[in-house]
Structure formats: structure tokens, C-alpha cells
Tab-separated table of C-alpha atoms in Angstrom:
chain	number	residue	atom	x	y	z
A	1475	MET	CA	0.000	0.000	0.000
A	1476	SER	CA	1.647	3.173	-1.159
A	1477	SER	CA	1.758	6.429	0.765
A	1478	LEU	CA	-1.602	8.167	0.813
A	1479	ILE	CA	-0.114	11.473	-0.209
A	1480	GLU	CA	2.612	11.115	-2.737
A	1481	SER	CA	5.105	13.624	-1.450
A	1482	PRO	CA	8.361	13.215	0.457
A	1483	ALA	CA	8.029	13.066	4.209
A	1484	ARG	CA	8.985	16.359	5.800
A	1485	PRO	CA	10.161	15.820	9.380
A	1486	LEU	CA	8.690	18.165	11.949
A	1487	PRO	CA	10.913	20.118	14.341
A	1488	ARG	CA	11.275	18.374	17.695
A	1489	THR	CA	9.111	21.044	19.312
A	1490	TYR	CA	6.126	19.671	17.442
A	1491	SER	CA	5.260	16.077	18.334
A	1492	ARG	CA	3.206	14.367	15.668
A	1493	TRP	CA	1.334	12.214	18.185
A	1494	ALA	CA	0.662	15.195	20.458
A	1495	SER	CA	-0.684	16.967	17.375
A	1496	LEU	CA	-2.954	13.989	16.717
A	1497	VAL	CA	-4.323	14.263	20.264
A	1498	VAL	CA	-5.140	17.938	19.679
A	1499	LEU	CA	-6.838	17.213	16.355
A	1500	CYS	CA	-8.860	14.416	17.954
A	1501	ALA	CA	-9.901	16.685	20.842
A	1502	GLY	CA	-11.232	19.325	18.452
A	1503	THR	CA	-13.035	16.696	16.392
A	1504	LEU	CA	-14.500	15.025	19.476
A	1505	MET	CA	-15.999	18.317	20.647
A	1506	THR	CA	-17.803	18.966	17.356
A	1507	ILE	CA	-19.010	15.365	17.014
A	1508	LEU	CA	-20.255	15.229	20.599
A	1509	ASP	CA	-22.205	18.413	19.994
A	1510	GLY	CA	-23.857	16.980	16.910
A	1511	ASN	CA	-25.317	14.099	18.956
A	1512	ILE	CA	-25.580	15.395	22.509
A	1513	VAL	CA	-28.406	17.763	21.635
A	1514	THR	CA	-30.812	15.085	20.357
A	1515	VAL	CA	-31.548	13.553	23.776
A	1516	ALA	CA	-32.048	16.999	25.322
A	1517	MET	CA	-34.580	18.152	22.713
A	1518	PRO	CA	-37.709	17.533	24.847
A	1519	ALA	CA	-36.210	19.558	27.725
A	1520	ILE	CA	-35.259	22.409	25.353
A	1521	GLN	CA	-38.755	22.389	23.865
A	1522	SER	CA	-40.398	22.537	27.281
A	1523	ASP	CA	-38.111	25.304	28.600
A	1524	LEU	CA	-38.126	27.632	25.583
A	1525	GLY	CA	-41.598	26.850	24.242
A	1526	PHE	CA	-40.614	25.550	20.808
A	1527	SER	CA	-43.282	24.162	18.507
A	1528	GLY	CA	-42.627	20.785	16.868
A	1529	PRO	CA	-41.396	22.226	13.526
A	1530	GLY	CA	-39.561	25.026	15.343
A	1531	LEU	CA	-37.674	22.562	17.526
A	1532	ALA	CA	-36.187	20.936	14.421
A	1533	TRP	CA	-34.254	24.156	13.809
A	1534	VAL	CA	-32.168	23.565	16.920
A	1535	VAL	CA	-30.572	20.808	14.826
A	1536	ASN	CA	-31.046	22.268	11.346
A	1537	ALA	CA	-29.487	25.637	12.226
A	1538	TYR	CA	-26.265	23.760	12.987
A	1539	LEU	CA	-26.349	21.298	10.096
A	1540	ILE	CA	-26.977	23.780	7.285
A	1541	PRO	CA	-23.881	26.013	7.740
A	1542	PHE	CA	-21.807	23.021	8.845
A	1543	GLY	CA	-22.573	20.981	5.751
A	1544	GLY	CA	-22.626	23.980	3.428
A	1545	LEU	CA	-19.259	25.436	4.410
A	1546	LEU	CA	-17.087	22.319	4.694
A	1547	LEU	CA	-15.911	22.382	1.096
A	1548	LEU	CA	-15.173	26.116	1.104
A	1549	VAL	CA	-13.284	26.229	4.398
A	1550	GLY	CA	-11.393	23.068	3.453
A	1551	ARG	CA	-10.033	24.886	0.415
A	1552	LEU	CA	-9.415	28.072	2.384
A	1553	GLY	CA	-7.415	25.982	4.834
A	1554	ASP	CA	-5.108	24.976	1.985
A	1555	LEU	CA	-4.698	28.652	1.100
A	1556	VAL	CA	-4.348	30.410	4.481
A	1557	GLY	CA	-2.885	27.521	6.476
A	1558	ARG	CA	-4.711	24.592	8.048
A	1559	LYS	CA	-3.488	25.355	11.565
A	1560	ARG	CA	-4.938	28.863	11.360
A	1561	MET	CA	-8.271	27.529	10.113
A	1562	PHE	CA	-8.405	24.813	12.777
A	1563	ALA	CA	-7.586	27.198	15.638
A	1564	ALA	CA	-10.016	29.855	14.403
A	1565	GLY	CA	-12.719	27.202	14.161
A	1566	LEU	CA	-12.122	26.106	17.752
A	1567	ALA	CA	-12.434	29.709	18.942
A	1568	VAL	CA	-15.674	30.321	17.020
A	1569	PHE	CA	-17.191	27.005	18.083
A	1570	THR	CA	-16.342	27.492	21.769
A	1571	ALA	CA	-17.687	31.048	21.883
A	1572	ALA	CA	-20.907	29.965	20.153
A	1573	SER	CA	-21.280	27.072	22.609
A	1574	VAL	CA	-21.279	29.537	25.499
A	1575	LEU	CA	-24.004	31.566	23.756
A	1576	CYS	CA	-26.050	28.382	23.322
A	1577	GLY	CA	-25.565	27.528	26.978
A	1578	VAL	CA	-26.824	30.892	28.257
A	1579	ALA	CA	-29.643	31.203	25.696
A	1580	THR	CA	-33.024	32.056	27.193
A	1581	SER	CA	-34.922	32.582	23.933
A	1582	GLN	CA	-35.587	30.579	20.807
A	1583	GLY	CA	-33.978	33.152	18.517
A	1584	LEU	CA	-30.713	33.358	20.448
A	1585	LEU	CA	-30.355	29.572	20.644
A	1586	ILE	CA	-30.976	29.094	16.919
A	1587	ALA	CA	-28.606	31.937	15.971
A	1588	ALA	CA	-25.887	30.585	18.267
A	1589	ARG	CA	-26.357	27.083	16.830
A	1590	ALA	CA	-25.780	28.509	13.333
A	1591	VAL	CA	-22.521	30.109	14.485
A	1592	GLN	CA	-21.574	26.776	16.053
A	1593	GLY	CA	-22.090	25.191	12.639
A	1594	VAL	CA	-19.659	27.683	11.099
A	1595	GLY	CA	-17.027	26.947	13.761
A	1596	GLY	CA	-17.581	23.214	13.447
A	1597	ALA	CA	-17.046	23.365	9.699
A	1598	MET	CA	-13.830	25.378	10.088
A	1599	THR	CA	-12.466	22.863	12.587
A	1600	SER	CA	-13.583	19.655	10.886
A	1601	ALA	CA	-12.805	20.485	7.266
A	1602	VAL	CA	-9.013	20.586	7.588
A	1603	VAL	CA	-8.374	17.812	10.114
A	1604	LEU	CA	-7.819	14.943	7.673
A	1605	GLY	CA	-5.553	17.088	5.520
A	1606	MET	CA	-3.411	17.878	8.569
A	1607	LEU	CA	-3.407	14.251	9.648
A	1608	VAL	CA	-2.126	12.792	6.380
A	1609	ALA	CA	0.545	15.498	6.208
A	1610	LEU	CA	1.692	14.612	9.728
A	1611	PHE	CA	1.865	10.873	8.970
A	1612	PRO	CA	3.000	10.270	5.370
A	1613	GLU	CA	4.382	6.768	6.095
A	1614	PRO	CA	1.638	4.190	5.305
A	1615	ARG	CA	1.710	2.133	8.511
A	1616	GLU	CA	1.867	5.124	10.824
A	1617	GLN	CA	-0.812	6.814	8.765
A	1618	ALA	CA	-3.093	3.793	9.141
A	1619	ARG	CA	-2.590	3.900	12.920
A	1620	ALA	CA	-3.280	7.635	13.064
A	1621	ILE	CA	-6.435	7.313	10.951
A	1622	ALA	CA	-7.603	4.441	13.164
A	1623	VAL	CA	-7.171	6.610	16.281
A	1624	PHE	CA	-8.931	9.551	14.633
A	1625	SER	CA	-11.791	7.381	13.374
A	1626	ALA	CA	-12.174	5.741	16.794
A	1627	VAL	CA	-12.517	9.123	18.464
A	1628	GLY	CA	-15.077	10.254	15.902
A	1629	ALA	CA	-17.151	7.093	16.048
A	1630	ALA	CA	-17.037	6.814	19.828
A	1631	GLY	CA	-17.868	10.500	20.168
A	1632	GLY	CA	-21.121	10.025	18.286
A	1633	ALA	CA	-22.376	7.349	20.657
A	1634	LEU	CA	-20.965	9.068	23.759
A	1635	GLY	CA	-22.914	12.187	22.809
A	1636	THR	CA	-26.165	10.288	23.229
A	1637	PHE	CA	-25.127	9.123	26.709
A	1638	LEU	CA	-23.795	12.500	27.873
A	1639	GLY	CA	-26.866	14.305	26.565
A	1640	GLY	CA	-29.111	12.171	28.744
A	1641	ALA	CA	-26.797	12.287	31.764
A	1642	LEU	CA	-26.220	16.063	31.770
A	1643	THR	CA	-29.854	16.912	31.053
A	1644	GLN	CA	-31.123	14.611	33.788
A	1645	ALA	CA	-28.470	15.491	36.409
A	1646	LEU	CA	-28.261	19.265	35.745
A	1647	ASN	CA	-30.180	20.834	32.843
A	1648	TRP	CA	-29.958	21.144	29.061
A	1649	HIS	CA	-27.785	24.293	29.218
A	1650	TRP	CA	-24.827	22.159	30.321
A	1651	ILE	CA	-24.753	20.121	27.115
A	1652	PHE	CA	-23.363	23.304	25.541
A	1653	LEU	CA	-21.449	24.818	28.468
A	1654	ILE	CA	-19.337	21.671	28.783
A	1655	ASN	CA	-17.643	22.756	25.538
A	1656	LEU	CA	-16.077	25.822	27.222
A	1657	PRO	CA	-13.305	24.065	29.186
A	1658	ILE	CA	-12.761	21.515	26.413
A	1659	GLY	CA	-12.558	24.212	23.753
A	1660	VAL	CA	-10.200	26.495	25.702
A	1661	VAL	CA	-7.786	23.662	26.470
A	1662	ALA	CA	-7.909	22.382	22.872
A	1663	LEU	CA	-7.296	25.892	21.468
A	1664	LEU	CA	-4.312	26.575	23.724
A	1665	ALA	CA	-2.874	23.158	22.927
A	1666	ALA	CA	-3.397	23.696	19.183
A	1667	LEU	CA	-1.537	27.016	19.242
A	1668	ARG	CA	1.358	25.429	21.121
A	1669	VAL	CA	1.576	21.934	19.645
A	1670	LEU	CA	0.538	22.133	15.979
A	1671	ALA	CA	3.322	23.021	13.568
A	1672	PRO	CA	2.823	26.369	11.794
A	1673	GLU	CA	2.203	26.480	8.070
A	1674	ASN	CA	1.687	29.392	5.734
A	1675	GLY	CA	-0.577	27.851	3.098
A	1676	ALA	CA	-0.472	28.607	-0.598
A	1677	GLY	CA	-1.889	32.127	-0.211
A	1678	LEU	CA	-5.356	33.502	-0.962
A	1679	GLY	CA	-4.225	34.610	-4.401
A	1680	ARG	CA	-4.015	30.971	-5.502
A	1681	GLY	CA	-7.519	29.638	-5.807
A	1682	ALA	CA	-9.662	32.225	-4.062
A	1683	ASP	CA	-12.519	31.995	-6.554
A	1684	TYR	CA	-15.149	34.026	-4.715
A	1685	PRO	CA	-18.012	33.626	-7.242
A	1686	GLY	CA	-17.376	29.878	-7.249
A	1687	ALA	CA	-17.279	29.880	-3.445
A	1688	ALA	CA	-20.650	31.627	-3.294
A	1689	LEU	CA	-22.183	29.156	-5.754
A	1690	VAL	CA	-20.960	25.975	-4.053
A	1691	THR	CA	-21.705	27.219	-0.532
A	1692	GLY	CA	-25.222	28.200	-1.567
A	1693	ALA	CA	-25.719	24.870	-3.331
A	1694	LEU	CA	-24.532	22.810	-0.371
A	1695	MET	CA	-26.518	24.793	2.193
A	1696	LEU	CA	-29.636	24.503	0.067
A	1697	THR	CA	-29.051	20.765	-0.355
A	1698	VAL	CA	-28.823	20.221	3.396
A	1699	TYR	CA	-31.872	22.465	3.896
A	1700	VAL	CA	-33.874	20.385	1.434
A	1701	ILE	CA	-32.801	17.112	3.051
A	1702	VAL	CA	-33.513	18.098	6.664
A	1703	GLY	CA	-36.937	19.457	5.691
A	1704	VAL	CA	-38.163	16.396	3.790
A	1705	GLY	CA	-40.372	15.261	6.655
A	1706	TYR	CA	-42.420	18.464	7.000
A	1707	ARG	CA	-42.218	20.256	3.645
A	1708	GLY	CA	-44.599	19.633	0.760
A	1709	LEU	CA	-43.503	17.642	-2.299
A	1710	THR	CA	-43.783	20.579	-4.711
A	1711	ALA	CA	-41.660	22.889	-2.560
A	1712	THR	CA	-39.108	20.134	-1.997
A	1713	LEU	CA	-38.751	19.453	-5.736
A	1714	LEU	CA	-38.437	23.165	-6.556
A	1715	LEU	CA	-35.731	23.688	-3.942
A	1716	ALA	CA	-33.917	20.547	-5.074
A	1717	ALA	CA	-33.995	21.819	-8.666
A	1718	LEU	CA	-32.557	25.154	-7.530
A	1719	ALA	CA	-29.770	23.378	-5.637
A	1720	LEU	CA	-28.984	21.316	-8.739
A	1721	ALA	CA	-28.895	24.467	-10.868
A	1722	LEU	CA	-26.404	26.047	-8.453
A	1723	PHE	CA	-24.205	22.944	-8.631
A	1724	VAL	CA	-24.294	23.040	-12.444
A	1725	ALA	CA	-23.382	26.740	-12.428
A	1726	PHE	CA	-20.540	26.025	-10.023
A	1727	THR	CA	-19.215	23.210	-12.222
A	1728	VAL	CA	-19.272	25.462	-15.290
A	1729	ARG	CA	-17.528	28.197	-13.329
A	1730	GLN	CA	-14.779	25.841	-12.141
A	1731	ALA	CA	-14.173	24.547	-15.653
A	1732	ARG	CA	-13.608	28.091	-16.937
A	1733	ALA	CA	-12.041	29.945	-13.964
A	1734	ALA	CA	-8.347	30.770	-14.144
A	1735	ARG	CA	-7.923	29.940	-10.443
A	1736	PRO	CA	-10.780	27.583	-9.546
A	1737	LEU	CA	-11.797	26.976	-5.972
A	1738	LEU	CA	-12.230	23.278	-6.733
A	1739	ARG	CA	-10.048	21.630	-9.334
A	1740	LEU	CA	-12.390	19.304	-11.194
A	1741	ARG	CA	-9.493	16.915	-11.823
A	1742	LEU	CA	-9.887	15.943	-8.169
A	1743	PHE	CA	-12.948	13.908	-9.145
A	1744	ARG	CA	-10.992	11.969	-11.751
A	1745	SER	CA	-9.505	10.020	-8.873
A	1746	ARG	CA	-11.376	6.719	-8.766
A	1747	LEU	CA	-10.480	6.264	-5.108
A	1748	LEU	CA	-11.592	9.727	-3.990
A	1749	SER	CA	-14.896	9.665	-5.886
A	1750	GLY	CA	-15.669	6.044	-5.053
A	1751	ALA	CA	-14.857	6.384	-1.358
A	1752	ASN	CA	-17.034	9.471	-1.014
A	1753	GLY	CA	-19.903	7.691	-2.750
A	1754	VAL	CA	-19.567	4.677	-0.461
A	1755	GLN	CA	-19.462	6.973	2.558
A	1756	VAL	CA	-22.780	8.626	1.651
A	1757	LEU	CA	-24.490	5.214	1.758
A	1758	MET	CA	-22.634	3.827	4.771
A	1759	ILE	CA	-23.042	6.925	6.959
A	1760	GLY	CA	-26.693	7.194	5.921
A	1761	THR	CA	-27.169	3.668	7.256
A	1762	MET	CA	-25.335	4.295	10.539
A	1763	TYR	CA	-27.009	7.646	11.275
A	1764	GLY	CA	-30.383	6.035	10.647
A	1765	PHE	CA	-29.554	3.262	13.088
A	1766	GLN	CA	-28.395	5.648	15.797
A	1767	PHE	CA	-31.509	7.831	15.612
A	1768	ILE	CA	-34.146	5.162	14.987
A	1769	GLY	CA	-32.465	2.736	17.370
A	1770	ALA	CA	-32.795	5.313	20.166
A	1771	LEU	CA	-36.463	5.844	19.286
A	1772	TYR	CA	-37.072	2.082	19.317
A	1773	LEU	CA	-35.634	1.818	22.823
A	1774	GLN	CA	-37.732	4.733	24.059
A	1775	ARG	CA	-41.044	4.371	22.248
A	1776	VAL	CA	-41.267	0.593	21.923
A	1777	LEU	CA	-39.264	-0.821	24.834
A	1778	GLY	CA	-40.076	2.096	27.167
A	1779	TYR	CA	-36.511	3.197	28.048
A	1780	GLY	CA	-35.847	6.602	29.617
A	1781	GLU	CA	-33.279	9.132	28.363
A	1782	LEU	CA	-30.394	8.022	30.582
A	1783	LEU	CA	-31.063	4.315	30.093
A	1784	THR	CA	-31.210	4.837	26.316
A	1785	GLY	CA	-27.831	6.566	26.358
A	1786	THR	CA	-26.399	3.812	28.543
A	1787	ALA	CA	-27.709	1.149	26.172
A	1788	PHE	CA	-25.578	2.622	23.378
A	1789	LEU	CA	-22.343	2.611	25.427
A	1790	PRO	CA	-21.156	-0.840	24.209
A	1791	ALA	CA	-20.861	0.658	20.704
A	1792	PRO	CA	-18.206	3.325	21.432
A	1793	ILE	CA	-16.359	0.917	23.726
A	1794	ALA	CA	-16.223	-1.740	20.994
A	1795	ILE	CA	-15.374	0.779	18.279
A	1796	GLY	CA	-12.602	2.358	20.330
A	1797	ALA	CA	-11.081	-0.972	21.335
A	1798	LEU	CA	-11.194	-2.409	17.821
A	1799	MET	CA	-9.967	0.698	16.013
A	1800	LEU	CA	-7.108	1.287	18.415
A	1801	GLY	CA	-6.152	-2.352	18.762
A	1802	LEU	CA	-6.883	-4.107	15.489
A	1803	SER	CA	-7.957	-1.826	12.634
A	1804	ALA	CA	-4.568	-0.323	11.810
A	1805	ARG	CA	-2.773	-3.681	11.989
A	1806	THR	CA	-5.478	-5.378	9.922
A	1807	ILE	CA	-5.377	-2.667	7.253
A	1808	GLY	CA	-1.584	-2.759	7.260
A	1809	ARG	CA	-1.582	-6.526	6.734
A	1810	PHE	CA	-4.492	-7.075	4.349
A	1811	GLY	CA	-4.970	-3.633	2.797
A	1812	ALA	CA	-7.899	-1.218	2.978
A	1813	TYR	CA	-9.403	-2.761	-0.172
A	1814	ARG	CA	-10.067	-6.037	1.654
A	1815	VAL	CA	-10.920	-4.654	5.118
A	1816	LEU	CA	-13.616	-2.264	3.859
A	1817	PRO	CA	-15.890	-4.948	2.295
A	1818	ALA	CA	-15.551	-7.137	5.385
A	1819	GLY	CA	-16.703	-4.239	7.562
A	1820	LEU	CA	-19.638	-3.500	5.268
A	1821	VAL	CA	-20.748	-7.153	5.409
A	1822	LEU	CA	-20.892	-6.921	9.220
A	1823	ILE	CA	-22.918	-3.698	8.985
A	1824	ILE	CA	-25.373	-5.397	6.617
A	1825	ALA	CA	-25.710	-8.334	9.023
A	1826	GLY	CA	-26.354	-6.025	11.970
A	1827	MET	CA	-29.025	-4.046	10.133
A	1828	ALA	CA	-30.694	-7.257	8.937
A	1829	LEU	CA	-30.969	-8.476	12.544
A	1830	LEU	CA	-32.449	-5.143	13.623
A	1831	SER	CA	-35.112	-5.342	10.920
A	1832	ARG	CA	-37.044	-7.838	13.070
A	1833	ALA	CA	-37.061	-5.443	16.143
A	1834	PRO	CA	-40.045	-6.974	17.996
A	1835	VAL	CA	-42.582	-5.152	20.157
A	1836	ASP	CA	-41.679	-7.296	23.167
A	1837	GLY	CA	-37.963	-7.232	22.382
A	1838	SER	CA	-35.155	-7.770	24.852
A	1839	TYR	CA	-32.034	-5.616	24.910
A	1840	VAL	CA	-29.736	-8.605	25.448
A	1841	THR	CA	-31.116	-10.720	22.593
A	1842	ASP	CA	-32.604	-8.218	20.125
A	1843	VAL	CA	-30.509	-5.042	20.465
A	1844	LEU	CA	-27.047	-5.842	21.813
A	1845	PRO	CA	-25.998	-8.456	19.171
A	1846	PRO	CA	-26.776	-6.223	16.150
A	1847	LEU	CA	-25.306	-3.235	18.009
A	1848	LEU	CA	-21.985	-5.070	18.393
A	1849	LEU	CA	-22.058	-6.245	14.755
A	1850	LEU	CA	-22.595	-2.664	13.582
A	1851	ALA	CA	-19.851	-1.367	15.873
A	1852	THR	CA	-17.388	-4.022	14.665
A	1853	GLY	CA	-18.239	-3.395	11.025
A	1854	PHE	CA	-17.903	0.356	11.393
A	1855	ALA	CA	-14.603	-0.024	13.259
A	1856	ALA	CA	-13.244	-1.959	10.292
A	1857	ALA	CA	-14.825	0.040	7.467
A	1858	MET	CA	-14.363	3.666	8.511
A	1859	PRO	CA	-10.548	3.831	8.819
A	1860	ALA	CA	-10.186	1.863	5.577
A	1861	LEU	CA	-12.603	4.178	3.774
A	1862	THR	CA	-10.880	7.299	5.120
A	1863	GLY	CA	-7.479	6.099	3.964
A	1864	LEU	CA	-8.778	5.246	0.494
A	1865	ALA	CA	-10.485	8.631	0.126
A	1866	MET	CA	-7.434	10.642	1.145
A	1867	SER	CA	-5.119	8.529	-1.012
A	1868	GLY	CA	-6.685	10.101	-4.080
A	1869	ALA	CA	-5.597	13.651	-3.174
A	1870	ARG	CA	-2.346	15.485	-3.775
A	1871	GLU	CA	-0.752	17.314	-0.858
A	1872	GLU	CA	-1.834	20.738	-2.096
A	1873	ASP	CA	-5.441	19.513	-2.257
A	1874	ALA	CA	-5.456	17.659	1.073
A	1875	GLY	CA	-7.552	20.282	2.862
A	1876	LEU	CA	-10.066	20.334	0.036
A	1877	ALA	CA	-10.237	16.526	-0.029
A	1878	SER	CA	-10.724	16.531	3.751
A	1879	GLY	CA	-13.541	19.066	3.423
A	1880	LEU	CA	-15.135	17.006	0.652
A	1881	PHE	CA	-14.979	13.824	2.740
A	1882	ASN	CA	-16.614	15.588	5.681
A	1883	THR	CA	-19.221	17.127	3.361
A	1884	THR	CA	-20.331	13.762	2.004
A	1885	GLN	CA	-20.480	12.521	5.602
A	1886	VAL	CA	-22.923	15.288	6.550
A	1887	VAL	CA	-24.964	14.884	3.369
A	1888	GLY	CA	-25.051	11.097	3.752
A	1889	GLY	CA	-26.090	11.292	7.397
A	1890	SER	CA	-28.772	13.910	6.733
A	1891	LEU	CA	-30.105	12.076	3.679
A	1892	GLY	CA	-30.182	8.689	5.394
A	1893	LEU	CA	-31.897	10.142	8.439
A	1894	ALA	CA	-34.501	11.982	6.356
A	1895	VAL	CA	-35.309	8.961	4.176
A	1896	LEU	CA	-35.464	6.403	6.987
A	1897	THR	CA	-37.452	8.528	9.444
A	1898	THR	CA	-39.920	9.491	6.704
A	1899	LEU	CA	-40.424	5.846	5.738
A	1900	ALA	CA	-40.828	4.825	9.376
A	1901	ALA	CA	-43.410	7.542	10.032
A	1902	SER	CA	-45.329	6.708	6.850
A	1903	ARG	CA	-45.441	2.995	7.681
A	1904	THR	CA	-46.544	3.735	11.251
A	1905	ASP	CA	-49.367	5.986	10.036
A	1906	ASP	CA	-50.463	3.302	7.564
A	1907	LEU	CA	-50.599	0.635	10.285
A	1908	LEU	CA	-52.479	2.963	12.648
A	1909	GLY	CA	-55.005	3.575	9.902
A	1910	ARG	CA	-55.609	-0.178	9.746
A	1911	GLY	CA	-56.363	-0.302	13.458
A	1912	THR	CA	-52.988	-1.514	14.727
A	1913	GLU	CA	-52.053	-0.606	18.307
A	1914	LEU	CA	-49.694	2.374	18.661
A	1915	VAL	CA	-46.654	0.530	19.990
A	1916	GLU	CA	-46.988	-2.272	17.435
A	1917	ALA	CA	-47.461	0.250	14.610
A	1918	THR	CA	-44.410	2.199	15.789
A	1919	ALA	CA	-42.336	-0.981	15.825
A	1920	GLY	CA	-43.581	-1.805	12.330
A	1921	GLY	CA	-42.367	1.558	11.078
A	1922	TYR	CA	-38.931	1.031	12.571
A	1923	GLN	CA	-38.726	-2.484	11.098
A	1924	LEU	CA	-39.312	-1.060	7.623
A	1925	ALA	CA	-36.653	1.599	8.189
A	1926	PHE	CA	-34.126	-1.033	9.256
A	1927	ARG	CA	-34.924	-3.196	6.190
A	1928	VAL	CA	-34.351	-0.231	3.888
A	1929	ALA	CA	-31.131	0.580	5.768
A	1930	THR	CA	-29.997	-2.998	5.088
A	1931	LEU	CA	-30.527	-2.413	1.365
A	1932	ILE	CA	-28.634	0.890	1.516
A	1933	ALA	CA	-25.678	-0.806	3.216
A	1934	THR	CA	-25.782	-3.513	0.539
A	1935	GLY	CA	-25.588	-0.752	-2.063
A	1936	ALA	CA	-22.494	0.601	-0.305
A	1937	LEU	CA	-20.877	-2.836	-0.537
A	1938	ALA	CA	-21.696	-3.119	-4.255
A	1939	LEU	CA	-20.346	0.372	-4.987
A	1940	ALA	CA	-17.149	-0.384	-3.066
A	1941	ALA	CA	-16.648	-3.600	-5.046
A	1942	ILE	CA	-17.050	-1.709	-8.333
A	1943	THR	CA	-15.085	1.479	-7.675
A	1944	LEU	CA	-12.510	0.635	-5.007
A	1945	ARG	CA	-11.151	-2.727	-6.091
A	1946	PRO	CA	-7.396	-2.696	-6.671
A	1947	ARG	CA	-6.111	-2.538	-10.212
A	1948	HIS	CA	-3.155	-4.616	-11.302
A	1949	ASP	CA	-2.013	-2.662	-14.303
């Protein structure tokens, strides 16, 4: 397996430890990922305290997702131009300050506005991390280990967010799910300024295509807006907005083909590995996000679990993911190659989702939830580091920040799309069963079973796409 970024290794000065830098990057990533999940369990408390309506409450999540997903590509490229360390540190500062505003919010408007600023800071921090990581670890085996650590932190952070959201809301109040970011953010920012090696970037004059930036940012924000509103927006409005987003993407593509200094070099997409890995990620992350959200609803609305017990029920997932990624993933990828590890992980994800598709009304956690949970965790622990390495291997060093932003963008789009599709199908199936006279709990379980069956098909599609686009070539 060749180096992921084909450039000579440039040793860092002794002052800057590569593994200490990895810890800082993981800390910043963990904070943003925790925030993306910690808020979901606290939503009922936020609604009760601030008086949100049902549709209005959705904007506590949407206000974060739209700028986060829309800006990843732009700030990833800007990180290449102004320096990734500067972008990462600035993102930490913005995110931490916005978290404090969220924590002290006493009105709907202030909370939503602060969540939008959080999304901006989260995008700035997340977009450049992978580019910094592959530059820090150009040697293949060390790079595999670093990606495994980074992926473990990200995956575990998602599940830990569910637990911490329930624990903090129940023990204190919902304000603390945001205020907890203040000490984490301050420490991470100070460590980033001290530990991360400085870099100047290519300069804003090389690639600062502002019309192109406006087009792609508008297109991505509109895409996320369309996806997150699928459940409550009419079909006609959804199709019109989707058509407008597509038109903006077409205009952006035309602009990049003709611009003297394009924001996004279209040759980036000629990389089979980069394009294929991002496509696989959309499907795989859509499956996993759907499981995390609908799985929590199944525990609460069908099995009758409370907030804290639901969060606790998910804890085996981050423990398994962390242990496997840190202990086995890097060595397995180093020995067998990412091309072979990725399909094996996807097969385990498919098996886990297939088991969940039977989710009975009188289910038991030990027999009906824990086995598929561990299968999904094991599969994700194998697949995610392999997929990350394959995606970044298709980028040159000067495009690493952009490739990192693209990979994070498809993660957000995939998660949002999977969540919108699966929750809409579940709700539709539940309503249909209720209309036939089925009891509420049984109808709810029936909706979740359909969602899990569709998620199984989506994961199967990810496996098929990986087999087609990511298989090694011997030419």
C-alpha cells in the first residue's frame, strides 16, 4: 500500500510532536461530534423550557447542520490557502464562543442563531483535520494507525454524545450540554496554538474563486436544507428547492471549468479512489445515522426506556469501536490492505441491520438489540478507517484540505439524507398501520422495522459500490 499522499516526508521540528498533534486534532473533532449528537436527547427539555413548537424545535438541529454541511468544502479549500493550523484554531475559537451563547440562551432566537454560528465553527475545525493528519503521517503504517485513532474518536464521540446528553440533562439541565464545551474548547485551542506546527498555506491569491465559493456554498446549504426538511415540507416545494440546488451545482461546475484559479479543481474527481470512497461513505453513513436515531427511538417508544437508560444502552458501541480501532484496525489494514478490510466491515454492517429489521414489540435488549449493536460497531470499526485512507489517497498534498472538506461534506450529506429517508419511511409505515387499526406501539415498531430493512438495502448498495469502484487494479 503506497503512501496516501505522494510527497516526500517532511520531518517536523522536535518542538512539534506528531502524536501530540494527533491528540489535539482528535480533541477538536470530538468536541464537534459530541455536539452533533448530545443535543438530540435533550430536545424535549429544550422544547419545554423555551416553548418551541414541533417544527420550530427541528431548527435547533437544522441551524447547525446547514452552515456546517454547506461550508465544509469552502473552508477546506481556504485551509489549503491560508494555512490549516490557522483555520483549525479559528474554528475552535468560534465554536467554543458559540457554545457559550447556546448555553446561556433564554430565547428561541438566540439559541438558533448561536447554533448557526456553532455550525460555522464546526465546519472550520472539521474540514481541515484529515488534511493535517495525512501530512503529519506520510508513512503508510503510521498513517493507518493515526487514521484508526482519529476514526475511533469520531465514532465513539457520536455514541458518547447520546449518553452525555441524557446524563447532563437529567443530572443538571440542558444548558450544560453546551457549556461543557467551554473548558474543552479552551484547552484544545491553547494546545493547538502550542503543539501544531505552523504552516503558511499557498496564499489567498491561488484559488480564491469568490463567485465559485458563493455558488458551491449556496448549493450545499440549500441541499442540506432540502434534506432536513423532507419530513415536513410539501412535495412541490421540496422538488423546486432541489432543482434550484442542482442548478447552483451546475453553475458552479461550469464556473470551475472556466475559472483561471478555480476553488475546486475538477481533476480531483478523476480520482477513482476519492470519488468512489465518497460515494460509499454517503451510503454507509446514511445507514449508521439512521440506526443511531431510529435505534434510540425504538428503545424509548417501543421498549419504554428513559433518556439516561437509552444513552447507557448505546455505550457498548463506542467501547467496541474504540477498542477495535485502536487495537486491530490499523494492523489489519496494514496486513491485508484497505481494499479487503472495507468490504468485510460492510458485510458486518449489513448483518447487523438485517438483525435489527425484526425489532419486535416485546424485544429484549440482550437478545434483540445488543448483538446487532456489536455487529454494527465491529463493522464500522473496520470500514471507517479503511474508507478514510482510500479517500485521502486520491488527493495530492496541495489539495489535502479540500479533499478533507469534501470527505466531511459527504459525511454530513449522507447522514442527513439517510436520516430523512429512513425517518420518513418509518413515520409513513406507522401511520399506515395505525389507519388499519394496529395498536400504537406495534405500529411504531412496524415503522422502525421497515426503516431497518431499507437501511440494510442501503448498506448492501455501499458494498456493491465499493466492489465496483474501489477494487485494486493490477495494471
